[in-house]
Amino acid sequence: MGTALVTGATSGIGLELAWQLAQAHHRLILVARTEERLGAVAEELRQFAGVQVEVLPADLALRADLDRVVERLTSPRRPVGLLVNNAGFGLGQSFVGGELAAEERALDVMVRAVMVLSHAAAGAMAERGRGAILNVSSVAARTAMGTYAAHKAWVLSFTEGLASELEGTGVTATALCPGLVHTGFHAAAGVDDSTWSGPVWLDSERVAAEGLAAVRRGQVICTPSLRYRSANAVLRTAPRWLVRKVAGTSRTGRPLE
Ligand SMILES: NC(=O)c1ccc[n+]([C@@H]2O[C@H](COP(=O)([O-])OP(=O)(O)OC[C@H]3O[C@@H](n4cnc5c(N)ncnc54)[C@H](OP(=O)(O)O)[C@@H]3O)[C@@H](O)[C@H]2O)c1
């Protein structure tokens, strides 16, 4: 895979993906908004994993920033072999009565940026006849939990379509669908994560490892852990009225993983 570009690489699942890729000797390009944190993570990766690391500070909700990431992805002299669309966040609000600007930012980061970066990477990779795209969706994709679930459902469906379109090109697309993972996600959304008890939690090491193993196999959908694969199977087959009843948005707009 050579060089991997990871969005949201400074925390949680993205940070763990970056470490595991570095341990597998991939060069890295780290994307996130906070420059100081990007610099610190890059330095640790260089020191402890001994790999080349570039940092690309960008707010993926902003078109000009997104275009700089596209430029890097399509650089003919410095090819990127793996794109990881991981950056994302919970909104911490209900849709009805919530702030529309926050909804638009979430759509821009978790849908538009995923589409724009995948378009750039898939084109460049298909021309070279090799490469991979890993898009982070969620088990929430199969629920009815507000706009976050809708964005993740888009990512899942989009990735499946992309994988079909890329068949025979040497390029693969994988959707990673984790359940609840201990990261900075819930605190960033202002959610008290003690609401959920022990066994529902996954750790980011396992989620990243299963996601990267799926990429290496060219697998299209990866749901880490038997627990969440079973939950997914139930969500896929249950009548939608039941899914809405059990896994529908709460009136408080509690953000979901
Ligand atoms: N944690 C869970 O339970 C869970 C479950 C299923 C799926 N997921 C998905 O997994 C992905 C990673 O989440 P996480 O749990 O690892 O969250 P996290 O620990 O909060 O990390 C989020 C990362 O995204 C970056 N980011 C946020 N907004 C950005 C923006 N506008 N532009 C560029 N980068 C941005 C953050 O850095 P800056 O703030 O510096 O930009 C950070 O590096 C997300 O797509 C999330 O939806 C999470």
Coordinates of C-alpha atoms and ligand atoms in Angstrom, one line a residue:
M1 CA 0.0 0.0 0.0
G2 CA 2.9 2.4 0.4
T3 CA 1.5 5.6 1.6
A4 CA -1.7 5.8 3.6
L5 CA -3.8 9.0 4.1
V6 CA -5.9 8.9 7.2
T7 CA -8.5 11.6 8.0
G8 CA -9.3 12.2 11.7
A9 CA -5.9 10.6 12.5
T10 CA -5.3 12.4 15.8
S11 CA -7.7 10.6 18.1
G12 CA -9.6 7.3 18.6
I13 CA -10.0 5.0 15.7
G14 CA -8.1 7.1 13.2
L15 CA -5.1 7.4 15.6
E16 CA -5.1 3.7 16.1
L17 CA -5.3 3.0 12.4
A18 CA -2.3 5.4 11.9
W19 CA -0.3 3.5 14.5
Q20 CA -1.1 0.1 13.1
L21 CA -0.3 1.3 9.6
A22 CA 3.0 2.7 10.8
Q23 CA 3.8 -0.6 12.5
A24 CA 3.2 -2.2 9.1
H25 CA 5.8 0.2 7.6
H26 CA 3.4 2.4 5.7
R27 CA 4.3 6.1 5.1
L28 CA 1.5 8.3 6.5
I29 CA -0.3 11.5 5.7
L30 CA -2.3 12.6 8.7
V31 CA -5.4 14.9 8.3
A32 CA -7.3 16.7 11.1
R33 CA -8.1 20.3 12.1
T34 CA -5.9 20.8 15.2
E35 CA -2.3 21.5 14.0
E36 CA -0.6 21.1 17.3
R37 CA -2.1 17.7 17.9
L38 CA -1.2 16.6 14.3
G39 CA 2.4 17.7 14.9
A40 CA 2.6 15.8 18.2
V41 CA 1.1 12.6 16.8
A42 CA 3.4 12.8 13.7
E43 CA 6.5 13.2 15.9
E44 CA 5.6 10.2 18.0
L45 CA 5.0 8.0 14.9
R46 CA 8.3 9.1 13.4
Q47 CA 10.2 8.4 16.6
F48 CA 8.5 5.1 17.7
A49 CA 7.6 3.5 14.4
G50 CA 10.4 5.0 12.3
V51 CA 8.1 5.9 9.3
Q52 CA 7.8 9.1 7.2
V53 CA 4.8 11.2 8.3
E54 CA 3.3 14.2 6.6
V55 CA 0.7 16.4 8.2
L56 CA -2.1 18.0 6.4
P57 CA -4.1 20.3 8.6
A58 CA -7.6 20.6 7.1
D59 CA -11.2 21.2 8.2
L60 CA -13.0 18.8 5.9
A61 CA -16.2 20.9 6.2
L62 CA -14.4 23.6 4.2
R63 CA -14.2 23.2 0.4
A64 CA -10.8 24.9 0.1
D65 CA -9.3 22.6 2.8
L66 CA -10.9 19.6 1.1
D67 CA -9.3 20.6 -2.2
R68 CA -5.8 20.6 -0.6
V69 CA -6.4 17.0 0.5
V70 CA -7.6 16.1 -3.1
E71 CA -4.5 17.7 -4.5
R72 CA -2.3 15.5 -2.2
L73 CA -4.3 12.4 -3.1
T74 CA -3.9 13.0 -6.8
S75 CA -0.2 14.0 -6.8
P76 CA 1.3 11.8 -9.6
R77 CA 4.8 11.9 -8.1
R78 CA 3.8 10.9 -4.6
P79 CA 1.0 8.2 -5.0
V80 CA -1.3 7.4 -2.1
G81 CA -2.1 3.6 -1.9
L82 CA -4.7 3.7 0.9
L83 CA -7.3 6.4 1.7
V84 CA -9.0 6.1 5.1
N85 CA -12.1 8.3 5.4
N86 CA -12.4 8.2 9.2
A87 CA -13.1 11.8 10.4
G88 CA -16.5 12.2 12.0
F89 CA -18.4 13.3 15.1
G90 CA -21.7 13.1 16.9
L91 CA -23.9 16.1 16.9
G92 CA -25.3 16.1 20.4
Q93 CA -28.6 17.6 19.3
S94 CA -32.0 16.6 18.0
F95 CA -32.6 17.4 14.3
V96 CA -35.9 19.2 15.1
G97 CA -35.0 22.4 16.9
G98 CA -31.3 21.7 16.5
E99 CA -28.8 24.1 14.9
L100 CA -28.9 23.7 11.1
A101 CA -25.3 24.9 10.6
A102 CA -24.1 22.0 12.8
E103 CA -26.1 19.6 10.6
E104 CA -24.6 21.0 7.5
R105 CA -21.1 20.7 8.9
A106 CA -21.7 17.1 9.8
L107 CA -23.1 16.3 6.3
D108 CA -20.0 18.0 4.8
V109 CA -17.5 16.1 6.9
M110 CA -19.2 12.6 7.0
V111 CA -20.7 12.6 3.5
R112 CA -19.4 15.2 1.1
A113 CA -15.8 14.9 2.1
V114 CA -16.0 11.1 1.9
M115 CA -17.4 11.4 -1.6
V116 CA -15.0 14.0 -2.8
L117 CA -11.9 12.2 -1.4
S118 CA -13.0 8.8 -2.6
H119 CA -13.6 10.3 -6.1
A120 CA -10.1 11.7 -6.2
A121 CA -8.4 8.6 -4.8
A122 CA -10.4 6.0 -6.8
G123 CA -9.6 7.8 -10.1
A124 CA -5.9 8.0 -9.3
M125 CA -5.7 4.4 -8.0
A126 CA -7.7 2.9 -10.9
E127 CA -5.2 4.5 -13.3
R128 CA -2.3 2.9 -11.5
G129 CA -4.3 -0.4 -11.2
R130 CA -3.9 -0.7 -7.4
G131 CA -5.0 0.8 -4.1
A132 CA -7.6 0.7 -1.4
I133 CA -10.2 2.9 0.2
L134 CA -11.5 2.3 3.8
N135 CA -14.6 4.3 4.8
V136 CA -15.6 4.4 8.4
S137 CA -19.4 3.9 8.7
S138 CA -21.1 2.5 11.9
V139 CA -23.6 -0.1 13.1
A140 CA -25.8 3.0 13.4
A141 CA -26.1 2.8 9.6
R142 CA -28.8 0.1 10.0
T143 CA -30.8 2.0 12.6
A144 CA -33.1 5.0 12.5
M145 CA -31.1 7.3 14.8
G146 CA -31.3 10.7 13.2
T147 CA -29.0 12.4 10.7
Y148 CA -25.9 10.7 12.0
A149 CA -27.3 7.2 11.2
A150 CA -28.4 8.6 7.8
H151 CA -24.8 9.8 7.1
K152 CA -23.4 6.4 8.1
A153 CA -26.0 4.6 6.0
W154 CA -24.9 6.8 3.0
V155 CA -21.3 5.8 3.6
L156 CA -22.2 2.1 3.8
S157 CA -24.3 2.1 0.6
F158 CA -21.8 4.4 -1.2
T159 CA -18.9 2.1 -0.4
E160 CA -20.7 -1.0 -1.6
G161 CA -21.5 0.7 -4.9
L162 CA -17.9 1.9 -5.2
A163 CA -16.6 -1.6 -4.5
S164 CA -18.8 -3.0 -7.3
E165 CA -17.7 -0.3 -9.7
L166 CA -14.0 -0.9 -8.9
E167 CA -14.2 -4.6 -9.4
G168 CA -11.4 -5.8 -11.8
T169 CA -9.5 -2.5 -11.5
G170 CA -7.1 -3.7 -8.7
V171 CA -8.6 -1.1 -6.3
T172 CA -10.9 -2.1 -3.4
A173 CA -13.4 -0.3 -1.2
T174 CA -14.2 -1.4 2.4
A175 CA -16.8 0.0 4.8
L176 CA -15.9 -0.4 8.5
C177 CA -19.0 -0.5 10.7
P178 CA -18.0 -0.4 14.4
G179 CA -20.4 -0.5 17.3
L180 CA -19.6 1.6 20.4
V181 CA -15.9 2.3 20.8
H182 CA -14.1 4.1 23.6
T183 CA -12.7 7.2 21.9
G184 CA -13.0 11.0 22.2
F185 CA -16.2 10.8 20.2
H186 CA -18.8 10.8 23.0
A187 CA -17.1 13.5 25.1
A188 CA -16.7 15.7 21.9
A189 CA -20.5 15.4 21.4
G190 CA -21.2 16.2 25.1
V191 CA -22.6 12.7 25.8
D192 CA -22.3 10.9 29.0
D193 CA -21.0 7.5 27.8
S194 CA -21.6 5.8 31.2
T195 CA -25.2 5.4 29.9
W196 CA -23.9 2.2 28.2
S197 CA -22.4 -0.7 30.2
G198 CA -19.2 -2.7 29.8
P199 CA -19.9 -5.4 27.2
V200 CA -21.2 -3.1 24.5
W201 CA -17.8 -1.3 24.3
L202 CA -15.1 -2.2 21.8
D203 CA -11.6 -0.9 21.9
S204 CA -10.1 1.0 19.0
E205 CA -7.2 -1.4 18.7
R206 CA -9.5 -4.2 17.8
V207 CA -11.6 -2.1 15.5
A208 CA -8.6 -0.8 13.6
A209 CA -7.0 -4.3 13.3
E210 CA -10.2 -5.8 12.0
G211 CA -10.7 -2.9 9.5
L212 CA -7.2 -3.2 8.2
A213 CA -7.4 -7.0 7.9
A214 CA -10.6 -6.6 5.9
V215 CA -8.8 -4.1 3.6
R216 CA -6.0 -6.6 3.0
R217 CA -8.6 -9.3 2.1
G218 CA -10.5 -6.9 -0.2
Q219 CA -13.6 -7.4 2.0
V220 CA -16.4 -4.9 1.3
I221 CA -18.1 -4.7 4.7
C222 CA -16.4 -5.2 8.0
T223 CA -18.3 -5.2 11.3
P224 CA -15.9 -5.8 14.2
S225 CA -16.8 -8.4 16.9
L226 CA -19.3 -11.3 16.9
R227 CA -21.5 -9.3 19.2
Y228 CA -22.0 -6.5 16.6
R229 CA -22.1 -8.8 13.7
S230 CA -25.1 -10.5 15.4
A231 CA -26.7 -7.1 16.2
N232 CA -26.2 -6.2 12.5
A233 CA -27.8 -9.4 11.3
V234 CA -30.9 -8.7 13.5
L235 CA -31.1 -5.0 12.3
R236 CA -30.9 -6.2 8.7
T237 CA -33.7 -8.7 9.0
A238 CA -36.0 -7.2 11.6
P239 CA -39.1 -5.3 10.3
R240 CA -38.3 -1.6 10.0
W241 CA -41.1 -0.6 12.4
L242 CA -39.4 -2.7 15.1
V243 CA -36.0 -1.1 14.3
R244 CA -37.5 2.3 14.5
K245 CA -39.1 1.4 17.9
V246 CA -36.0 -0.1 19.4
A247 CA -33.2 1.9 17.7
G248 CA -34.9 5.1 16.8
T249 CA -33.8 8.6 17.7
S250 CA -34.5 9.6 21.3
R251 CA -36.4 12.9 21.8
T252 CA -33.4 14.2 23.6
G253 CA -31.3 13.8 20.5
R254 CA -28.8 11.7 22.3
P255 CA -26.0 11.3 19.8
L256 CA -25.3 7.7 18.8
E257 CA -22.1 6.0 17.8
Ligands
LIG1 N1 -16.5 6.0 18.8 C1 -17.6 5.3 18.4 O1 -18.3 4.7 19.3 C2 -17.8 5.1 16.9 C3 -18.6 4.0 16.5 C4 -18.9 3.8 15.2 C5 -18.3 4.7 14.3 N2 -17.5 5.7 14.7 C6 -16.9 6.6 13.6 O2 -15.5 6.5 13.7 C7 -14.9 7.6 13.2 C8 -13.8 8.1 14.1 O3 -14.5 8.5 15.4 P1 -13.7 8.4 16.8 O4 -14.7 7.7 17.7 O5 -12.4 7.9 16.6 O6 -13.8 9.9 17.2 P2 -12.7 10.9 17.9 O7 -11.9 10.2 18.8 O8 -13.5 12.1 18.4 O9 -11.8 11.4 16.6 C9 -12.3 12.2 15.6 C10 -11.2 12.6 14.7 O10 -11.8 13.4 13.6 C11 -11.1 14.6 13.5 N3 -12.1 15.6 12.9 C12 -13.3 16.0 13.5 N4 -13.9 16.9 12.8 C13 -13.1 17.1 11.7 C14 -13.1 18.0 10.6 N5 -14.2 18.9 10.4 N6 -12.1 18.0 9.7 C15 -11.1 17.2 9.8 N7 -11.0 16.3 10.9 C16 -12.0 16.3 11.8 C17 -10.7 15.0 14.9 O11 -9.6 15.9 14.9 P3 -9.8 17.5 15.0 O12 -10.9 17.7 16.1 O13 -8.5 18.1 15.4 O14 -10.2 17.9 13.7 C18 -10.2 13.6 15.3 O15 -8.9 13.3 14.8 C19 -16.1 8.6 12.9 O16 -16.4 8.6 11.6 C20 -17.2 8.1 13.8 O17 -18.4 8.5 13.3 C21 -17.2 5.9 16.0

